[in-house]
PDB file of C-alpha atoms and ligand atoms in Angstrom:
ATOM      1  CA  MET V   1     -98.330   4.797  60.146  1.00 84.00           C
ATOM      2  CA  ARG V   2     -94.905   3.221  59.907  1.00 96.00           C
ATOM      3  CA  ARG V   3     -94.425  -0.268  61.269  1.00 97.00           C
ATOM      4  CA  LYS V   4     -92.953  -0.263  64.804  1.00 98.00           C
ATOM      5  CA  ILE V   5     -90.535  -3.068  65.567  1.00 98.00           C
ATOM      6  CA  VAL V   6     -88.609  -4.351  68.562  1.00 98.00           C
ATOM      7  CA  ALA V   7     -86.104  -7.052  67.602  1.00 98.00           C
ATOM      8  CA  GLY V   8     -83.901  -8.999  70.002  1.00 98.00           C
ATOM      9  CA  ASN V   9     -80.494 -10.076  68.732  1.00 98.00           C
ATOM     10  CA  TRP V  10     -79.396 -12.936  70.969  1.00 98.00           C
ATOM     11  CA  LYS V  11     -75.940 -13.135  69.330  1.00 98.00           C
ATOM     12  CA  MET V  12     -73.909 -16.199  70.439  1.00 98.00           C
ATOM     13  CA  ASN V  13     -75.932 -16.667  73.622  1.00 98.00           C
ATOM     14  CA  MET V  14     -78.535 -19.196  74.768  1.00 98.00           C
ATOM     15  CA  ASP V  15     -78.205 -22.919  74.129  1.00 98.00           C
ATOM     16  CA  LEU V  16     -81.272 -25.011  73.287  1.00 98.00           C
ATOM     17  CA  ALA V  17     -82.566 -25.365  76.851  1.00 98.00           C
ATOM     18  CA  GLN V  18     -82.016 -21.670  77.542  1.00 98.00           C
ATOM     19  CA  THR V  19     -83.775 -20.778  74.285  1.00 98.00           C
ATOM     20  CA  GLU V  20     -86.790 -22.847  75.302  1.00 98.00           C
ATOM     21  CA  SER V  21     -86.898 -21.282  78.721  1.00 98.00           C
ATOM     22  CA  LEU V  22     -86.577 -17.683  77.486  1.00 98.00           C
ATOM     23  CA  ILE V  23     -89.253 -18.253  74.846  1.00 98.00           C
ATOM     24  CA  ASP V  24     -91.494 -19.772  77.494  1.00 98.00           C
ATOM     25  CA  GLU V  25     -91.135 -16.643  79.628  1.00 98.00           C
ATOM     26  CA  LEU V  26     -91.697 -14.380  76.636  1.00 98.00           C
ATOM     27  CA  THR V  27     -94.834 -16.158  75.456  1.00 97.00           C
ATOM     28  CA  ARG V  28     -96.321 -16.252  78.941  1.00 96.00           C
ATOM     29  CA  ASN V  29     -95.684 -12.601  79.708  1.00 96.00           C
ATOM     30  CA  MET V  30     -95.533 -10.620  76.462  1.00 95.00           C
ATOM     31  CA  PRO V  31     -98.682  -8.488  76.198  1.00 93.00           C
ATOM     32  CA  GLU V  32    -100.207  -7.199  72.977  1.00 92.00           C
ATOM     33  CA  THR V  33     -97.800  -4.509  71.812  1.00 89.00           C
ATOM     34  CA  VAL V  34     -97.919  -1.686  69.303  1.00 91.00           C
ATOM     35  CA  ALA V  35     -94.612  -2.990  68.003  1.00 96.00           C
ATOM     36  CA  ASP V  36     -94.006  -6.143  66.031  1.00 97.00           C
ATOM     37  CA  VAL V  37     -91.679  -8.281  68.135  1.00 98.00           C
ATOM     38  CA  MET V  38     -88.849 -10.382  66.658  1.00 98.00           C
ATOM     39  CA  ILE V  39     -86.143 -12.542  68.198  1.00 98.00           C
ATOM     40  CA  ALA V  40     -82.939 -13.770  66.577  1.00 98.00           C
ATOM     41  CA  PRO V  41     -81.692 -16.878  68.388  1.00 98.00           C
ATOM     42  CA  THR V  42     -78.520 -18.666  67.353  1.00 98.00           C
ATOM     43  CA  PHE V  43     -78.710 -21.020  64.350  1.00 98.00           C
ATOM     44  CA  THR V  44     -78.872 -24.251  66.367  1.00 98.00           C
ATOM     45  CA  SER V  45     -81.977 -23.019  68.163  1.00 98.00           C
ATOM     46  CA  LEU V  46     -83.835 -21.531  65.219  1.00 98.00           C
ATOM     47  CA  TYR V  47     -86.011 -24.474  64.323  1.00 98.00           C
ATOM     48  CA  ARG V  48     -87.014 -25.125  67.930  1.00 98.00           C
ATOM     49  CA  ALA V  49     -87.768 -21.435  68.382  1.00 98.00           C
ATOM     50  CA  PHE V  50     -89.887 -21.472  65.243  1.00 98.00           C
ATOM     51  CA  GLN V  51     -91.819 -24.521  66.485  1.00 98.00           C
ATOM     52  CA  LEU V  52     -92.450 -22.932  69.879  1.00 98.00           C
ATOM     53  CA  LEU V  53     -93.596 -19.650  68.345  1.00 98.00           C
ATOM     54  CA  ARG V  54     -95.518 -21.061  65.399  1.00 95.00           C
ATOM     55  CA  THR V  55     -98.829 -19.825  66.752  1.00 93.00           C
ATOM     56  CA  HIS V  56     -97.441 -16.767  68.506  1.00 95.00           C
ATOM     57  CA  LYS V  57     -97.037 -13.268  67.199  1.00 94.00           C
ATOM     58  CA  ILE V  58     -93.292 -13.136  67.985  1.00 97.00           C
ATOM     59  CA  GLU V  59     -91.321 -13.702  64.764  1.00 98.00           C
ATOM     60  CA  VAL V  60     -88.134 -15.780  64.696  1.00 98.00           C
ATOM     61  CA  ILE V  61     -85.431 -14.220  62.535  1.00 98.00           C
ATOM     62  CA  GLY V  62     -81.847 -15.103  61.539  1.00 98.00           C
ATOM     63  CA  GLN V  63     -78.689 -13.312  62.676  1.00 98.00           C
ATOM     64  CA  ASN V  64     -76.784 -13.749  59.423  1.00 98.00           C
ATOM     65  CA  MET V  65     -76.544 -15.786  56.227  1.00 98.00           C
ATOM     66  CA  HIS V  66     -74.178 -16.380  53.321  1.00 98.00           C
ATOM     67  CA  TYR V  67     -74.727 -14.881  49.890  1.00 98.00           C
ATOM     68  CA  GLU V  68     -74.290 -18.187  48.034  1.00 98.00           C
ATOM     69  CA  ASP V  69     -77.192 -20.609  47.838  1.00 98.00           C
ATOM     70  CA  ASN V  70     -75.063 -23.652  48.699  1.00 97.00           C
ATOM     71  CA  GLY V  71     -71.602 -25.112  48.202  1.00 98.00           C
ATOM     72  CA  ALA V  72     -68.233 -25.458  49.871  1.00 98.00           C
ATOM     73  CA  PHE V  73     -68.571 -22.762  52.533  1.00 98.00           C
ATOM     74  CA  THR V  74     -67.839 -24.602  55.747  1.00 98.00           C
ATOM     75  CA  GLY V  75     -69.699 -23.232  58.720  1.00 97.00           C
ATOM     76  CA  GLU V  76     -72.046 -21.036  56.728  1.00 98.00           C
ATOM     77  CA  ILE V  77     -75.840 -20.968  56.428  1.00 98.00           C
ATOM     78  CA  SER V  78     -77.833 -20.122  53.309  1.00 98.00           C
ATOM     79  CA  ALA V  79     -81.066 -18.239  52.742  1.00 98.00           C
ATOM     80  CA  GLY V  80     -82.773 -21.484  51.683  1.00 98.00           C
ATOM     81  CA  MET V  81     -81.688 -23.150  54.921  1.00 98.00           C
ATOM     82  CA  LEU V  82     -83.145 -20.329  56.978  1.00 98.00           C
ATOM     83  CA  LYS V  83     -86.388 -20.502  55.030  1.00 98.00           C
ATOM     84  CA  SER V  84     -86.543 -24.270  55.465  1.00 98.00           C
ATOM     85  CA  VAL V  85     -86.804 -23.804  59.246  1.00 98.00           C
ATOM     86  CA  GLY V  86     -89.478 -21.130  59.020  1.00 98.00           C
ATOM     87  CA  VAL V  87     -87.250 -18.036  59.037  1.00 98.00           C
ATOM     88  CA  ASN V  88     -88.187 -15.324  56.553  1.00 98.00           C
ATOM     89  CA  THR V  89     -86.297 -12.360  57.972  1.00 98.00           C
ATOM     90  CA  VAL V  90     -82.548 -11.978  58.423  1.00 98.00           C
ATOM     91  CA  ILE V  91     -80.257  -9.452  60.102  1.00 98.00           C
ATOM     92  CA  LEU V  92     -77.445  -8.415  57.754  1.00 98.00           C
ATOM     93  CA  GLY V  93     -74.504  -6.089  58.265  1.00 98.00           C
ATOM     94  CA  HIS V  94     -74.315  -6.207  62.043  1.00 98.00           C
ATOM     95  CA  SER V  95     -71.214  -4.333  63.217  1.00 96.00           C
ATOM     96  CA  GLU V  96     -69.870  -7.482  64.888  1.00 97.00           C
ATOM     97  CA  ARG V  97     -70.014  -9.268  61.522  1.00 97.00           C
ATOM     98  CA  ARG V  98     -68.255  -6.325  59.911  1.00 96.00           C
ATOM     99  CA  ALA V  99     -65.595  -6.020  62.642  1.00 95.00           C
ATOM    100  CA  TYR V 100     -64.830  -9.669  63.512  1.00 97.00           C
ATOM    101  CA  PHE V 101     -65.681 -11.503  60.305  1.00 97.00           C
ATOM    102  CA  GLY V 102     -64.498  -9.030  57.722  1.00 97.00           C
ATOM    103  CA  GLU V 103     -67.869  -8.298  56.152  1.00 97.00           C
ATOM    104  CA  THR V 104     -67.542  -5.423  53.719  1.00 96.00           C
ATOM    105  CA  ASP V 105     -70.162  -3.283  52.000  1.00 95.00           C
ATOM    106  CA  GLU V 106     -69.501  -5.302  48.817  1.00 95.00           C
ATOM    107  CA  MET V 107     -70.178  -8.617  50.572  1.00 97.00           C
ATOM    108  CA  LEU V 108     -73.265  -7.132  52.159  1.00 97.00           C
ATOM    109  CA  ALA V 109     -74.542  -5.963  48.788  1.00 97.00           C
ATOM    110  CA  LYS V 110     -74.329  -9.603  47.648  1.00 98.00           C
ATOM    111  CA  LYS V 111     -76.059 -10.822  50.813  1.00 98.00           C
ATOM    112  CA  VAL V 112     -78.949  -8.409  50.438  1.00 98.00           C
ATOM    113  CA  ASP V 113     -79.275  -9.442  46.782  1.00 98.00           C
ATOM    114  CA  THR V 114     -79.523 -13.075  47.824  1.00 98.00           C
ATOM    115  CA  ALA V 115     -82.039 -12.299  50.564  1.00 98.00           C
ATOM    116  CA  MET V 116     -84.127 -10.352  48.037  1.00 98.00           C
ATOM    117  CA  LYS V 117     -83.918 -13.198  45.543  1.00 98.00           C
ATOM    118  CA  HIS V 118     -85.384 -15.468  48.223  1.00 98.00           C
ATOM    119  CA  GLU V 119     -88.053 -12.883  49.062  1.00 98.00           C
ATOM    120  CA  MET V 120     -86.780 -12.511  52.586  1.00 98.00           C
ATOM    121  CA  GLU V 121     -87.150  -9.452  54.730  1.00 98.00           C
ATOM    122  CA  ILE V 122     -83.857  -7.809  55.727  1.00 98.00           C
ATOM    123  CA  VAL V 123     -82.954  -5.973  58.917  1.00 98.00           C
ATOM    124  CA  PHE V 124     -79.968  -4.057  57.570  1.00 98.00           C
ATOM    125  CA  CYS V 125     -77.528  -2.753  60.209  1.00 98.00           C
ATOM    126  CA  PHE V 126     -75.072   0.069  59.754  1.00 98.00           C
ATOM    127  CA  GLY V 127     -73.523   2.815  61.863  1.00 98.00           C
ATOM    128  CA  GLU V 128     -70.388   4.785  62.457  1.00 97.00           C
ATOM    129  CA  GLU V 129     -67.401   4.059  64.684  1.00 95.00           C
ATOM    130  CA  LEU V 130     -66.443   6.406  67.501  1.00 93.00           C
ATOM    131  CA  GLU V 131     -63.608   7.988  65.485  1.00 93.00           C
ATOM    132  CA  ASP V 132     -66.060   8.792  62.691  1.00 95.00           C
ATOM    133  CA  ARG V 133     -68.301  10.638  65.113  1.00 93.00           C
ATOM    134  CA  LYS V 134     -65.398  12.426  66.781  1.00 91.00           C
ATOM    135  CA  SER V 135     -64.114  13.612  63.435  1.00 94.00           C
ATOM    136  CA  GLY V 136     -67.593  14.664  62.325  1.00 95.00           C
ATOM    137  CA  ASN V 137     -67.702  12.060  59.517  1.00 96.00           C
ATOM    138  CA  HIS V 138     -70.626  10.072  60.887  1.00 97.00           C
ATOM    139  CA  PHE V 139     -73.178  11.282  58.348  1.00 98.00           C
ATOM    140  CA  GLN V 140     -70.866  10.520  55.431  1.00 98.00           C
ATOM    141  CA  VAL V 141     -70.038   7.049  56.763  1.00 98.00           C
ATOM    142  CA  VAL V 142     -73.679   6.148  57.237  1.00 98.00           C
ATOM    143  CA  GLU V 143     -74.602   7.470  53.801  1.00 98.00           C
ATOM    144  CA  SER V 144     -71.886   5.448  52.101  1.00 97.00           C
ATOM    145  CA  GLN V 145     -72.777   2.249  54.008  1.00 97.00           C
ATOM    146  CA  LEU V 146     -76.351   2.602  52.804  1.00 98.00           C
ATOM    147  CA  LYS V 147     -75.426   3.533  49.250  1.00 97.00           C
ATOM    148  CA  ASN V 148     -72.852   0.757  48.820  1.00 96.00           C
ATOM    149  CA  ALA V 149     -75.089  -2.042  50.018  1.00 96.00           C
ATOM    150  CA  LEU V 150     -78.609  -0.964  49.166  1.00 97.00           C
ATOM    151  CA  PHE V 151     -78.939   1.816  46.625  1.00 97.00           C
ATOM    152  CA  HIS V 152     -78.724  -0.482  43.613  1.00 96.00           C
ATOM    153  CA  PHE V 153     -82.237  -1.692  44.436  1.00 97.00           C
ATOM    154  CA  PRO V 154     -85.255  -0.240  42.707  1.00 97.00           C
ATOM    155  CA  GLU V 155     -87.763   1.503  44.933  1.00 97.00           C
ATOM    156  CA  SER V 156     -90.110  -1.509  44.821  1.00 96.00           C
ATOM    157  CA  ALA V 157     -87.542  -3.723  46.605  1.00 96.00           C
ATOM    158  CA  TRP V 158     -87.474  -1.491  49.680  1.00 97.00           C
ATOM    159  CA  LYS V 159     -90.714  -2.916  51.026  1.00 96.00           C
ATOM    160  CA  ASN V 160     -88.563  -5.819  52.248  1.00 97.00           C
ATOM    161  CA  ILE V 161     -86.002  -3.654  54.048  1.00 98.00           C
ATOM    162  CA  ILE V 162     -85.942  -2.538  57.670  1.00 98.00           C
ATOM    163  CA  LEU V 163     -83.032  -0.274  58.580  1.00 98.00           C
ATOM    164  CA  ALA V 164     -81.212  -0.480  61.916  1.00 98.00           C
ATOM    165  CA  TYR V 165     -78.935   2.431  62.731  1.00 98.00           C
ATOM    166  CA  GLU V 166     -76.449   1.144  65.285  1.00 97.00           C
ATOM    167  CA  PRO V 167     -73.568   3.457  66.196  1.00 97.00           C
ATOM    168  CA  VAL V 168     -70.728   1.030  66.886  1.00 95.00           C
ATOM    169  CA  TRP V 169     -69.603   2.975  69.947  1.00 93.00           C
ATOM    170  CA  ALA V 170     -72.969   2.325  71.592  1.00 90.00           C
ATOM    171  CA  ILE V 171     -73.221  -1.438  70.991  1.00 89.00           C
ATOM    172  CA  GLY V 172     -72.710  -3.530  74.100  1.00 81.00           C
ATOM    173  CA  THR V 173     -70.847  -0.657  75.745  1.00 82.00           C
ATOM    174  CA  GLY V 174     -73.565   0.634  78.029  1.00 79.00           C
ATOM    175  CA  GLU V 175     -73.172   3.962  76.258  1.00 80.00           C
ATOM    176  CA  THR V 176     -76.316   4.950  74.382  1.00 84.00           C
ATOM    177  CA  ALA V 177     -76.688   7.601  71.744  1.00 89.00           C
ATOM    178  CA  SER V 178     -78.834  10.336  73.223  1.00 94.00           C
ATOM    179  CA  PRO V 179     -82.403  10.390  71.907  1.00 96.00           C
ATOM    180  CA  GLU V 180     -81.428  13.624  70.114  1.00 97.00           C
ATOM    181  CA  GLN V 181     -78.407  11.985  68.445  1.00 96.00           C
ATOM    182  CA  ALA V 182     -80.571   9.061  67.338  1.00 97.00           C
ATOM    183  CA  GLN V 183     -83.278  11.373  66.008  1.00 98.00           C
ATOM    184  CA  GLU V 184     -80.726  13.529  64.162  1.00 98.00           C
ATOM    185  CA  MET V 185     -79.262  10.514  62.362  1.00 98.00           C
ATOM    186  CA  HIS V 186     -82.621   8.893  61.620  1.00 98.00           C
ATOM    187  CA  LYS V 187     -83.844  12.165  60.106  1.00 98.00           C
ATOM    188  CA  PHE V 188     -80.677  12.341  58.012  1.00 98.00           C
ATOM    189  CA  ILE V 189     -81.244   8.765  56.810  1.00 98.00           C
ATOM    190  CA  ARG V 190     -84.792   9.615  55.771  1.00 98.00           C
ATOM    191  CA  GLU V 191     -83.579  12.713  53.924  1.00 98.00           C
ATOM    192  CA  THR V 192     -80.930  10.627  52.157  1.00 98.00           C
ATOM    193  CA  LEU V 193     -83.584   8.131  51.079  1.00 98.00           C
ATOM    194  CA  ALA V 194     -85.893  10.908  49.935  1.00 98.00           C
ATOM    195  CA  ALA V 195     -83.112  12.379  47.783  1.00 98.00           C
ATOM    196  CA  ALA V 196     -82.137   9.011  46.287  1.00 98.00           C
ATOM    197  CA  TYR V 197     -85.668   7.656  45.857  1.00 98.00           C
ATOM    198  CA  SER V 198     -88.771   9.495  47.010  1.00 98.00           C
ATOM    199  CA  GLU V 199     -90.453  11.113  50.009  1.00 98.00           C
ATOM    200  CA  GLU V 200     -92.936   8.267  49.967  1.00 97.00           C
ATOM    201  CA  LEU V 201     -90.233   5.640  50.366  1.00 98.00           C
ATOM    202  CA  ALA V 202     -88.397   7.697  53.004  1.00 98.00           C
ATOM    203  CA  ASN V 203     -91.535   8.186  55.064  1.00 98.00           C
ATOM    204  CA  GLY V 204     -92.608   4.565  54.820  1.00 98.00           C
ATOM    205  CA  ILE V 205     -89.437   2.811  55.866  1.00 98.00           C
ATOM    206  CA  SER V 206     -88.981   1.632  59.461  1.00 98.00           C
ATOM    207  CA  ILE V 207     -85.678   2.767  60.965  1.00 98.00           C
ATOM    208  CA  LEU V 208     -84.700   1.089  64.237  1.00 98.00           C
ATOM    209  CA  TYR V 209     -82.100   2.338  66.664  1.00 98.00           C
ATOM    210  CA  GLY V 210     -79.649  -0.102  68.272  1.00 97.00           C
ATOM    211  CA  GLY V 211     -77.017   0.440  70.930  1.00 95.00           C
ATOM    212  CA  SER V 212     -77.482  -0.258  74.637  1.00 92.00           C
ATOM    213  CA  VAL V 213     -81.256   0.171  74.612  1.00 96.00           C
ATOM    214  CA  LYS V 214     -82.675  -0.759  78.006  1.00 96.00           C
ATOM    215  CA  PRO V 215     -86.035  -0.496  79.761  1.00 97.00           C
ATOM    216  CA  GLY V 216     -84.883   2.786  81.298  1.00 97.00           C
ATOM    217  CA  ASN V 217     -84.078   4.577  78.030  1.00 96.00           C
ATOM    218  CA  ALA V 218     -86.260   2.835  75.424  1.00 97.00           C
ATOM    219  CA  GLY V 219     -89.346   5.027  75.945  1.00 97.00           C
ATOM    220  CA  GLU V 220     -87.505   8.282  75.338  1.00 97.00           C
ATOM    221  CA  ILE V 221     -85.591   6.981  72.313  1.00 97.00           C
ATOM    222  CA  PHE V 222     -88.715   5.453  70.739  1.00 97.00           C
ATOM    223  CA  SER V 223     -90.662   8.665  71.307  1.00 97.00           C
ATOM    224  CA  LYS V 224     -88.530  10.466  68.711  1.00 98.00           C
ATOM    225  CA  PRO V 225     -90.461  10.990  65.472  1.00 98.00           C
ATOM    226  CA  ASP V 226     -88.024   9.214  63.159  1.00 98.00           C
ATOM    227  CA  VAL V 227     -87.226   6.276  65.457  1.00 98.00           C
ATOM    228  CA  ASP V 228     -89.486   3.309  64.751  1.00 98.00           C
ATOM    229  CA  GLY V 229     -88.186   0.870  67.327  1.00 98.00           C
ATOM    230  CA  GLY V 230     -85.026  -0.892  68.358  1.00 98.00           C
ATOM    231  CA  LEU V 231     -82.594  -3.688  67.722  1.00 98.00           C
ATOM    232  CA  ILE V 232     -81.770  -4.931  71.173  1.00 98.00           C
ATOM    233  CA  GLY V 233     -78.712  -6.976  72.178  1.00 97.00           C
ATOM    234  CA  GLY V 234     -77.931  -7.492  75.867  1.00 96.00           C
ATOM    235  CA  ALA V 235     -81.356  -6.502  77.173  1.00 97.00           C
ATOM    236  CA  ALA V 236     -83.046  -9.052  74.870  1.00 98.00           C
ATOM    237  CA  LEU V 237     -81.601 -11.888  76.943  1.00 98.00           C
ATOM    238  CA  LYS V 238     -83.798 -11.128  79.975  1.00 98.00           C
ATOM    239  CA  ALA V 239     -87.506 -11.639  79.347  1.00 98.00           C
ATOM    240  CA  GLU V 240     -88.491  -8.935  81.828  1.00 98.00           C
ATOM    241  CA  ASP V 241     -86.257  -6.311  80.181  1.00 98.00           C
ATOM    242  CA  PHE V 242     -87.153  -7.250  76.618  1.00 98.00           C
ATOM    243  CA  ILE V 243     -90.870  -7.166  77.406  1.00 98.00           C
ATOM    244  CA  ALA V 244     -90.485  -3.801  79.120  1.00 98.00           C
ATOM    245  CA  ILE V 245     -88.722  -2.463  76.019  1.00 98.00           C
ATOM    246  CA  ALA V 246     -91.398  -3.893  73.695  1.00 97.00           C
ATOM    247  CA  LYS V 247     -94.018  -2.118  75.790  1.00 96.00           C
ATOM    248  CA  SER V 248     -92.188   1.222  75.642  1.00 95.00           C
ATOM    249  CA  PHE V 249     -94.087   2.799  72.752  1.00 88.00           C
TER     250      PHE V 249
HETATM  251  C1  PEP Z 301     -76.872  -5.159  68.937  1.00 89.65           C
HETATM  252  O1  PEP Z 301     -76.125  -6.093  69.069  1.00 89.65           O
HETATM  253  O2  PEP Z 301     -77.469  -4.988  67.880  1.00 89.65           O
HETATM  254  C2  PEP Z 301     -77.049  -4.254  70.077  1.00 89.65           C
HETATM  255  C3  PEP Z 301     -77.695  -3.145  69.880  1.00 89.65           C
HETATM  256  O3  PEP Z 301     -76.503  -4.661  71.259  1.00 89.65           O
HETATM  257  P1  PEP Z 301     -76.705  -3.944  72.703  1.00 89.65           P
HETATM  258  O4  PEP Z 301     -78.181  -3.655  72.847  1.00 89.65           O
HETATM  259  O5  PEP Z 301     -76.211  -4.935  73.701  1.00 89.65           O
HETATM  260  O6  PEP Z 301     -75.890  -2.695  72.678  1.00 89.65           O
END
């Protein structure tokens, strides 16, 4: 059985006190779930989050990192820094990083290399823009995002990769891909992986869906055979909603 995952991306939300309070609510109310649960607080809250969750099943993960190990990169965070505060998993390639901070497939290939070098797990995000879908190019776009950033890895490296298909038009917009659209793309991703690597790899990899997942739609999206969970933005900021989503399997 593939690993099921529900990951909350807090983005640039929640200061230290708010982080403590949300984690308190989550730890008090999160039941045992089929899914592994992860949260990605902002950098300044990571260490505190790690301390609070040290004995809890919820994993604290990073939202981003630089591809260099250290040096003159003002404002950036390295893999080693994340690891030093207990973080072993990092989100890379989020569409907001691509759109607002100029992250390209080439930069992301370097970031995933660095994460691999540090034996970190990667939640790799990708997905088409609205124009790509309207023009029918969405499959091609997704395939090239995956190929450019990840297909230089040997099959053995993929045990550290979790994929997160996030159509850009559905992120933070309230518009969700239909469960059928999500399933269609996730199946395509698996077929692409099977062609490039093997059926075994394709069938073993967890592929999350992200884009306006809420308690009201999570169950139906997660019930699709190729959807293994979700990367959750807005709804991860309310304990009640995030817990309801984590319980949706
Ligand atoms: C995200 O940021 O990864 C995301 C899916 O956001 P939202 O759930 O708010 O659309």
